[in-house]
Short mmCIF file of C-alpha atoms in Angstrom, two decimals:
data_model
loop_
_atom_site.label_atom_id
_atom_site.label_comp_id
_atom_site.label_asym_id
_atom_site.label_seq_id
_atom_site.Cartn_x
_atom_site.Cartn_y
_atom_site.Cartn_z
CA UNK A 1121 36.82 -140.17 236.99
CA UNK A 1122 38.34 -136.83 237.51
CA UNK A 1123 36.19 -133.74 237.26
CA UNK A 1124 37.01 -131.44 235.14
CA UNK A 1125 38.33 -127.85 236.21
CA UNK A 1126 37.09 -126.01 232.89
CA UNK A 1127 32.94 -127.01 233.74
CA UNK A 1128 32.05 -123.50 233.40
CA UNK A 1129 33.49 -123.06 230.04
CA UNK A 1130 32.43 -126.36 228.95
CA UNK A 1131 28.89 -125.87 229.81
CA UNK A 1132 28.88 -122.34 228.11
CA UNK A 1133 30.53 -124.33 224.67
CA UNK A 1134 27.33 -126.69 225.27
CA UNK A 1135 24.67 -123.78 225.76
CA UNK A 1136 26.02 -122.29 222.48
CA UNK A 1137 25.75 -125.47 220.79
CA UNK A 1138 22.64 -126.16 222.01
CA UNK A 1139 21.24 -122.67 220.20
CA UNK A 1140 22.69 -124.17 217.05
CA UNK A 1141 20.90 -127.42 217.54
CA UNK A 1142 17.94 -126.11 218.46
CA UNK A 1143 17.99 -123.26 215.40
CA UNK A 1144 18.82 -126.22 212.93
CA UNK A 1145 16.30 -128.80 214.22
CA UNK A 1146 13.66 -127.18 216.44
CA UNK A 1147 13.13 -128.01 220.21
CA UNK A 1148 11.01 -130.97 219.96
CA UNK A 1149 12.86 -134.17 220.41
CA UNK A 1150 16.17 -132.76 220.66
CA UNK A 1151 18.54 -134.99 221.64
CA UNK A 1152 22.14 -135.36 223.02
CA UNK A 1153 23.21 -135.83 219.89
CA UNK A 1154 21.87 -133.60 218.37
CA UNK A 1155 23.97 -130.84 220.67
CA UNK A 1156 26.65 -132.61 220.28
CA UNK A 1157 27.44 -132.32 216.44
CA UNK A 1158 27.34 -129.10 217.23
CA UNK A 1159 30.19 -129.38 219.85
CA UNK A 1160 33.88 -131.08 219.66
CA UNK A 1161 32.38 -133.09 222.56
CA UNK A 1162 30.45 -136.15 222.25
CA UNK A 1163 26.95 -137.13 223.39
CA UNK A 1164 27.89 -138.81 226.75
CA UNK A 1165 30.00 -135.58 227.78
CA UNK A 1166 26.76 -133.54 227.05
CA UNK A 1167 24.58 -136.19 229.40
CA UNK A 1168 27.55 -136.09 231.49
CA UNK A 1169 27.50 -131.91 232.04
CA UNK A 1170 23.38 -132.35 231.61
CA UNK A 1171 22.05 -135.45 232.84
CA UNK A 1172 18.74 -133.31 232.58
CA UNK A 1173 18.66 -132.25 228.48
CA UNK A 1174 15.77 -129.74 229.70
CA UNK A 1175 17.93 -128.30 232.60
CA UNK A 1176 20.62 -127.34 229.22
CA UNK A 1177 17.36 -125.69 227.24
CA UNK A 1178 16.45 -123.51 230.55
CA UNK A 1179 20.35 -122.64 230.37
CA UNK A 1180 20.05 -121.85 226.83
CA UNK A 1181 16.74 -119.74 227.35
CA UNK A 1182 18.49 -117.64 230.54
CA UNK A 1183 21.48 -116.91 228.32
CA UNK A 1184 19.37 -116.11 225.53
CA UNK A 1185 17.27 -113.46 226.92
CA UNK A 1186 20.22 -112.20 229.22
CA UNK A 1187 22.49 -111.75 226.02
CA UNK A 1188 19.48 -109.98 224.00
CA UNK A 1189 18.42 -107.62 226.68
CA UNK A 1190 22.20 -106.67 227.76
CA UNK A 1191 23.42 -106.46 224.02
CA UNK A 1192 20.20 -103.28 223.51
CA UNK A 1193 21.06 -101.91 227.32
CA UNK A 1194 24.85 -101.50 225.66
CA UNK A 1195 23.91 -99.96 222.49
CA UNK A 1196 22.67 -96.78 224.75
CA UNK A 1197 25.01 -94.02 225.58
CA UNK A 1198 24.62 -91.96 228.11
CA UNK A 1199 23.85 -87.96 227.34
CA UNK A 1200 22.51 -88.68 224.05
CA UNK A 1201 19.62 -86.50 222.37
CA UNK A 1202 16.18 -88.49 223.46
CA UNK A 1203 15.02 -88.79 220.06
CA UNK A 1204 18.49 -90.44 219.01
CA UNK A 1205 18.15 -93.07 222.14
CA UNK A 1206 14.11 -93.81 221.14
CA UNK A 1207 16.17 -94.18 217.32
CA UNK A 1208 18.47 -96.78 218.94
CA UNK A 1209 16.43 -98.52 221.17
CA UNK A 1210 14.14 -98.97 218.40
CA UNK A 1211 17.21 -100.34 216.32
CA UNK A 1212 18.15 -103.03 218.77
CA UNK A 1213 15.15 -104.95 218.74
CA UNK A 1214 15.00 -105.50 215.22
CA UNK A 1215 16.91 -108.49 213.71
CA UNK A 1216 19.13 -107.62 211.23
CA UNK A 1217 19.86 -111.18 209.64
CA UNK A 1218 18.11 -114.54 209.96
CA UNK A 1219 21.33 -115.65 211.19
CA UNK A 1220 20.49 -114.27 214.53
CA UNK A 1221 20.73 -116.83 216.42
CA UNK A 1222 19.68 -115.40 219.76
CA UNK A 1223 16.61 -114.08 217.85
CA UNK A 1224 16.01 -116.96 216.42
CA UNK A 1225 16.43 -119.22 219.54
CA UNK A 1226 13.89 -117.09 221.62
CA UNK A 1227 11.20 -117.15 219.01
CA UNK A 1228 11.42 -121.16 219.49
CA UNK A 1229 11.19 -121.14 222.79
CA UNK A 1230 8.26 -118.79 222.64
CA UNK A 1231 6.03 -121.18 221.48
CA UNK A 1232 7.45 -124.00 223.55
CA UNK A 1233 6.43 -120.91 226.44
CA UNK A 1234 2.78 -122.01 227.05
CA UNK A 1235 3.88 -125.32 227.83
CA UNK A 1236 6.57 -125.13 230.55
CA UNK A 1237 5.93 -122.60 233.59
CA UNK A 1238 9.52 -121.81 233.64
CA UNK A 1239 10.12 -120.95 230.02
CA UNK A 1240 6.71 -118.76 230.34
CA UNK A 1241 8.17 -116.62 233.39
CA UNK A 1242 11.31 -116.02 231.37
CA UNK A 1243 9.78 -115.14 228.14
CA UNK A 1244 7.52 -112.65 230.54
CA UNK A 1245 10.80 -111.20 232.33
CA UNK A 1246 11.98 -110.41 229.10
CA UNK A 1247 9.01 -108.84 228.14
CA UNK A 1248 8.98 -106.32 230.75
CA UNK A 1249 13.10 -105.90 231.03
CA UNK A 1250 11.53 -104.54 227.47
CA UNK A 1251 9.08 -102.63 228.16
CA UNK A 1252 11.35 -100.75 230.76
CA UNK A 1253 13.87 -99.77 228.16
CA UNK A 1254 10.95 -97.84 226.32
CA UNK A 1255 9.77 -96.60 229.18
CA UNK A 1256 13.32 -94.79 230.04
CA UNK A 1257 13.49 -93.61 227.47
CA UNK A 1258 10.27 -92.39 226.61
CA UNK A 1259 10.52 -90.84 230.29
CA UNK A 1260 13.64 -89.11 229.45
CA UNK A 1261 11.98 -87.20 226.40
CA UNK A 1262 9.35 -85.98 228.33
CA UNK A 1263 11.49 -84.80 230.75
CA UNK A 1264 13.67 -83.06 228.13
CA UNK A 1265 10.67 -81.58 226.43
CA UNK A 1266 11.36 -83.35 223.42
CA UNK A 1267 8.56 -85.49 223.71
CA UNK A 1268 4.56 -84.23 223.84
CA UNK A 1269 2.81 -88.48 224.65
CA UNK A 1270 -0.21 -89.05 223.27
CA UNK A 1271 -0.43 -92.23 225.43
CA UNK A 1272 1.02 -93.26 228.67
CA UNK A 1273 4.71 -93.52 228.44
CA UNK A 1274 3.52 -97.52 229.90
CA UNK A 1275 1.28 -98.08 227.05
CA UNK A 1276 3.51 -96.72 224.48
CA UNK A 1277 6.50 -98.82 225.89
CA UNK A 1278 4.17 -102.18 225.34
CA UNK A 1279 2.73 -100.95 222.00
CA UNK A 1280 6.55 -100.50 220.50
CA UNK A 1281 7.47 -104.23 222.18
CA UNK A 1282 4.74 -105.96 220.91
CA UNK A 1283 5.31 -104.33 217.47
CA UNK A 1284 9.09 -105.13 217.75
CA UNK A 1285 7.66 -109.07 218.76
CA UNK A 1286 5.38 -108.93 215.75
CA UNK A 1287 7.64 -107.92 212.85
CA UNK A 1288 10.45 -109.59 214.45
CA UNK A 1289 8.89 -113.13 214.18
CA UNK A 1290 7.72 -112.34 210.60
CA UNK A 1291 11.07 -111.32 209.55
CA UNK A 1292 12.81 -114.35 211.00
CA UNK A 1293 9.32 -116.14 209.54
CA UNK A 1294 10.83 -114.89 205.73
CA UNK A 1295 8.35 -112.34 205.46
CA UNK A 1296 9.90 -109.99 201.93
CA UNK A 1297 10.57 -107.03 205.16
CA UNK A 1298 14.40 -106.09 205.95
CA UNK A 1299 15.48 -104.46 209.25
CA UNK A 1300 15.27 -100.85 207.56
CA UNK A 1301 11.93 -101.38 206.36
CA UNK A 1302 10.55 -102.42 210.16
CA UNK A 1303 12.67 -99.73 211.39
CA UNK A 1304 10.51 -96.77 209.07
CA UNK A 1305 7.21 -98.93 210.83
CA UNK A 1306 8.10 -98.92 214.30
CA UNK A 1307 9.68 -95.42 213.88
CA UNK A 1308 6.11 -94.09 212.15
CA UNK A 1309 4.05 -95.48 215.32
CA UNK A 1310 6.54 -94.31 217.58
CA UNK A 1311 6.74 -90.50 216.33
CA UNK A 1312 3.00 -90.70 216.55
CA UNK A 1313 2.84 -91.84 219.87
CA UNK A 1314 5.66 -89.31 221.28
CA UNK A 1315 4.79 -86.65 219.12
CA UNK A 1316 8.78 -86.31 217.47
CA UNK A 1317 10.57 -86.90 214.61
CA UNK A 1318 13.20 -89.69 214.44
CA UNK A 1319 14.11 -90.07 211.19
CA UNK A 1320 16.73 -92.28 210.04
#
């Protein structure tokens, strides 16, 4: 049989519909199948692109946390007030519907982390990729003057991520909290820690 030309676009069509399988039915036992009703193709064309099912979740994970981390990177202009990039930064790590999927596929493979050594250095790569957007930022206030720490701009940075972790996996968990309201919490803790104001 002819191979195809299009495999890279047919492989990104199967990592998206992958995240929908996975979102709808969870990570255990997924099967072909199960991707493919998510897909105009059919189950063999999925074994036939990923003989490996596992080597299409590791795509799905990569993708995940390169599209999450990018996407808050892009939301940050350039020249902008300190306090107004902390306000953003802050903003982009919040889900804002429980139709995230990206959000909502990295929280399942978080707890599928501690099981697979490859999923675990992923979920920690995102973690820091993280942590280093804080850190800029937080770095950059200082700098300015805008910013008087009252903790290590590195402790601060891991404080606001694990916070952004926390109320991010109780939101998409159905916890009565919208985006706004974790916003004003992450916000309060961070105006504490950097000695500003944010605001809205």
């Amino acid at each position: 049989m002819a191979r195809p030309k299009n495999q890279k676009a047919r492989r990104e069509q199967l990592v998206h519909s992958a995240k929908q399988a996975i979102v709808a039915r969870g990570l255990n036992g997924l099967r072909a199948i199960d991707v493919a009703a998510y897909s105009e193709l059919g189950a063999g064309s999925v074994a036939y692109y990923y003989p490996d099912l596992g080597d299409l979740v590791r795509d799905v994970h990569e993708d995940a946390v390169s599209r999450f981390y990018w996407n808050r990177r892009q939301q940050r202009a350039e020249g902008e007030d300190p306090a107004v990039r902390l306000r953003r930064t802050i903003r982009s790590g919040i889900p804002t519907s429980l139709d995230d999927i990206d959000f909502q596929v990295l929280n399942e493979l978080h707890t599928h982390a501690h099981r697979d050594a490859f999923h675990a250095e992923l979920m920690a790569e995102l973690y820091r990729l993280e942590v280093s957007l804080y850190i800029d930022v937080l770095s950059e206030g200082v700098v300015a003057g805008e910013f008087t720490m009252a903790l290590p701009v590195e402790t601060a940075a891991s404080n606001l991520v694990a916070m952004e972790d926390a109320y991010g996996l109780h939101f998409m968990g159905g916890t009565p909290l919208d985006a706004d309201d974790i916003y004003r919490m992450i916000a309060a803790n961070a105006e504490v820690m950097a000695g500003c104001r944010l605001g809205e």
